[in-house]
C-alpha positions as a Python dict, from the first residue, in 0.01 Angstrom:
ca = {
    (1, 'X'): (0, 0, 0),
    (2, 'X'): (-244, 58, 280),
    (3, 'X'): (-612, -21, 238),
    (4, 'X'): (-815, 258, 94),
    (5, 'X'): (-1080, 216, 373),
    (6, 'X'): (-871, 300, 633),
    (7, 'X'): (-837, 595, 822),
    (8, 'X'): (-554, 826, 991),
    (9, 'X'): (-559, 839, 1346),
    (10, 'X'): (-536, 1195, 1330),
    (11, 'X'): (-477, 1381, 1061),
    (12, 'X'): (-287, 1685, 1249),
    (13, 'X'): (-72, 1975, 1097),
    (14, 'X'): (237, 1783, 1107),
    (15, 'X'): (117, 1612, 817),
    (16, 'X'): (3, 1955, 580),
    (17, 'X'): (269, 2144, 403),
    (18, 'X'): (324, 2512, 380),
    (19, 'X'): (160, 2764, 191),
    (20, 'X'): (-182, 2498, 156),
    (21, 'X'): (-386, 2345, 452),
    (22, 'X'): (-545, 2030, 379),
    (23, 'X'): (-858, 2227, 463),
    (24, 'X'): (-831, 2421, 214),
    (25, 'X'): (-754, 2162, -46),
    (26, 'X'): (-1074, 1909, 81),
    (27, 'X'): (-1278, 2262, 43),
    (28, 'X'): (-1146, 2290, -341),
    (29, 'X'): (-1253, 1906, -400),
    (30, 'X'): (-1587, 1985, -243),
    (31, 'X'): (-1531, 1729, 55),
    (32, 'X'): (-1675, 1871, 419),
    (33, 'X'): (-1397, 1760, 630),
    (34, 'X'): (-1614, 1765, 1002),
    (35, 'X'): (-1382, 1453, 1121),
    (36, 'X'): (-1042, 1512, 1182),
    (37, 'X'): (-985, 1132, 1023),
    (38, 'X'): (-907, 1129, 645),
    (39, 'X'): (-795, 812, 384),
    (40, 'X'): (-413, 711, 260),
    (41, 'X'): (-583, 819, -54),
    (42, 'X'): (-712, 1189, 33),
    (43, 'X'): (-339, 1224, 176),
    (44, 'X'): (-192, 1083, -130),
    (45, 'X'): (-378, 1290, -389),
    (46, 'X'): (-361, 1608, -172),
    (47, 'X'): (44, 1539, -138),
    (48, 'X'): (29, 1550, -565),
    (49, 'X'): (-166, 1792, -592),
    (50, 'X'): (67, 2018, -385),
    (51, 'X'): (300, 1941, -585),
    (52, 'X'): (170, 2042, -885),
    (53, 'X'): (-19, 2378, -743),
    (54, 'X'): (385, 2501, -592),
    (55, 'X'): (548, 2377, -896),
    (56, 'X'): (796, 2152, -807),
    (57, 'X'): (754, 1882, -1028),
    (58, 'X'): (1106, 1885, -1161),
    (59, 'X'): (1184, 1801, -816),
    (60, 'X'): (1030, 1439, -834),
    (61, 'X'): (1044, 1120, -1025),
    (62, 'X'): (843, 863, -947),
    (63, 'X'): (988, 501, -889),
    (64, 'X'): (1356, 587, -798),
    (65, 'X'): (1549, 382, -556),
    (66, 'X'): (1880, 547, -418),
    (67, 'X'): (2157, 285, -422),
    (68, 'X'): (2438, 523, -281),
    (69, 'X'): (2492, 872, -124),
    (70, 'X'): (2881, 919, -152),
    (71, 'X'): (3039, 1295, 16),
    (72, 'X'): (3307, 1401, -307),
    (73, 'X'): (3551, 1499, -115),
    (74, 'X'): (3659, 1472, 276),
    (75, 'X'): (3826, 1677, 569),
    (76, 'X'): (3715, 2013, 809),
    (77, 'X'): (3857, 2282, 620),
    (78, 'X'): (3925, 2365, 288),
    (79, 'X'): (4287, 2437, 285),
    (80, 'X'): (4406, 2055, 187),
    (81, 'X'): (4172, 2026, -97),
    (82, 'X'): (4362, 2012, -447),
    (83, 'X'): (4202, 2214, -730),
    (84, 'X'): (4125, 1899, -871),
    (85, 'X'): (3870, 1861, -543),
    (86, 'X'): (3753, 2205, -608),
    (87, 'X'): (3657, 2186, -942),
    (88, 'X'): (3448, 1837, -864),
    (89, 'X'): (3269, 1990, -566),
    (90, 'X'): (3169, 2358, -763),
    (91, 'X'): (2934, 2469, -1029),
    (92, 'X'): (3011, 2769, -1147),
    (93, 'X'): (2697, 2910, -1321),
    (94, 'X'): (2659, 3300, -1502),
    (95, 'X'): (2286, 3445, -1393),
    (96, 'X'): (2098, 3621, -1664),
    (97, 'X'): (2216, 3956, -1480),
    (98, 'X'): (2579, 3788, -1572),
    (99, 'X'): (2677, 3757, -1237),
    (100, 'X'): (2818, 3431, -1186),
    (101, 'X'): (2742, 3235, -879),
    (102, 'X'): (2880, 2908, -710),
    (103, 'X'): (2681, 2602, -672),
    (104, 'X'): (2866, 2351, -475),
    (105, 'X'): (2814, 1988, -559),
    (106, 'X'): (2936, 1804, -239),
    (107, 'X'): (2749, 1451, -305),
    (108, 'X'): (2663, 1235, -551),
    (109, 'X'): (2380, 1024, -525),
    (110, 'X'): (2353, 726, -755),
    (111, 'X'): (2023, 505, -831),
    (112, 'X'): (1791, 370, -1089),
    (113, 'X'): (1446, 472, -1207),
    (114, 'X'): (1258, 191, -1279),
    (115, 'X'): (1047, 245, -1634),
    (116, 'X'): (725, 113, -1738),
    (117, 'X'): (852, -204, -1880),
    (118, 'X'): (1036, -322, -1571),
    (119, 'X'): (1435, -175, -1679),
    (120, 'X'): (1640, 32, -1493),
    (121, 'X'): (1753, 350, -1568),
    (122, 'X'): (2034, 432, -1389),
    (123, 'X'): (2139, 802, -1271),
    (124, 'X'): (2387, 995, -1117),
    (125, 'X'): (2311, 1366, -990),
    (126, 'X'): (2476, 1570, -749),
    (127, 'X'): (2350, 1833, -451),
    (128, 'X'): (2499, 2054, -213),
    (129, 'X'): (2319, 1891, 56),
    (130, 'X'): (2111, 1570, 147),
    (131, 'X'): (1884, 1495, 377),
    (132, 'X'): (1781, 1164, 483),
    (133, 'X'): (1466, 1095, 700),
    (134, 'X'): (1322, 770, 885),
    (135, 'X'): (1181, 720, 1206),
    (136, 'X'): (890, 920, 1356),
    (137, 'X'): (849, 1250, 1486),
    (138, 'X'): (873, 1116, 1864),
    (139, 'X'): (1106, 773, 1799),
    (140, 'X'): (1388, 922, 1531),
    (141, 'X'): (1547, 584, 1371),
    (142, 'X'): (1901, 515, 1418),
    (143, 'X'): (2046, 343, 1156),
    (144, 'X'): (2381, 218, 1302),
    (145, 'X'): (2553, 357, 1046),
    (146, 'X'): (2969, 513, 977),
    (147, 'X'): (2882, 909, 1025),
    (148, 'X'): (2525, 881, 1230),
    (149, 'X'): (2710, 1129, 1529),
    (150, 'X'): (2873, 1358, 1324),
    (151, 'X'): (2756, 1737, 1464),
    (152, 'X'): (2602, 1761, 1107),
    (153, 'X'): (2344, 1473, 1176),
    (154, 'X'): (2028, 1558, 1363),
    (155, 'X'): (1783, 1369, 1510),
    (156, 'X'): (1471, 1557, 1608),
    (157, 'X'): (1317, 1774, 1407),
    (158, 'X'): (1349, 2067, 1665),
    (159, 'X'): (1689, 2014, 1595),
    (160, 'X'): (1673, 2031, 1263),
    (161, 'X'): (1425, 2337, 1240),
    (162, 'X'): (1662, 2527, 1461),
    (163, 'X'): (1966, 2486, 1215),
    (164, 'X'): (1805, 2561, 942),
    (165, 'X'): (1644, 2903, 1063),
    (166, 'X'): (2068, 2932, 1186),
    (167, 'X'): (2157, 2862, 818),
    (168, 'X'): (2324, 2589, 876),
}
C-alpha cells in the first residue's frame, strides 16, 4: 500500500534473503543499483521472485488471514499425554527408502483465503512449529498476550538466531 515513488531509507542486508543478494537480482533485471535507496516495488517483485527462483511456492498463498493458532495438546513432559494426544500431535509418514519418520503436528492454525470473488475459504493445517513476528528489529512488539514470557518466546532476533543454530 505504499506509494510506488517512494524510497527505502536504506535498503541494508537485513532486508535480502539467503542464497540471492538483491544485487544480484537488480543485475539480472538490468537495473544499476549505485544508490543504496530502492522502491516498495523493486522489494516486492525481488521478494517473488525469490520465491519462485528457491522454490517454495507451495509454501505461500496469497490473501490468507490467520484467525487462530491453537497448541493440540498441553503440559512439560510427555508422560501425562493419553494415546489419544499422541496420535493428534504425530504424523507418521514411510520415506521412499521405507523408513518411516515422525512428523509432529503440535498446532493448528485456522483461517480463510479470500478468493477472487470476495468468499472465504476457510482452512485448517497443522505444523510442528510457528513463528509469529511483529515489531522491528530494534523495538520487538509486545502483544500483551496469555504465553508472551514463556522461555519458548523470543524477542530479539539474536535470540532467536542463537536457538535455532542450538536446535531448539
Amino acid at each position: 500500500s505504499m506509494e510506488g515513488s517512494m524510497l527505502t531509507i536504506s535498503f541494508g542486508d537485513w532486508m535480502e534473503l539467503p542464497g540471492l543478494t538483491f544485487k544480484e537480482w537488480a543485475a539480472s533485471k538490468r537495473r544499476n543499483t549505485k544508490s543504496d535507496r530502492v522502491t516498495p516495488e523493486e522489494i516486492a517483485c525481488y521478494y517473488k521472485h525469490y520465491v519462485k527462483v528457491m522454490g517454495l511456492q507451495k509454501n505461500f498463498r496469497d490473501n490468507v488471514y490467520i484467525t487462530s493458532v491453537s497448541r493440540l495438546y498441553r503440559g512439560k513432559d510427555d508422560e501425562g499425554r493419553s494415546q489419544l494426544d499422541e496420535d493428534m500431535s504425530a504424523q507418521h509418514l514411510e520415506g521412499e527408502d521405507g523408513q518411516k519418520s515422525v512428523i509432529k503436528r503440535n498446532w493448528e492454525i485456522r483461517g480463510y483465503q479470500r478468493a477472487t470473488d470476495g468468499s472465504h475459504v476457510p482452512f485448517c493445517l497443522f505444523a510442528e512449529n510457528v513463528a509469529l513476528a511483529t515489531g522491528t528489529f530494534d523495538s520487538p512488539a509486545r502483544l500483551q498476550v496469555e504465553g508472551e514470557d514463556f522461555p519458548f518466546v523470543l524477542h530479539s532476533m539474536s535470540d532467536f538466531g542463537a536457538a535455532i543454530s542450538k536446535g531448539k
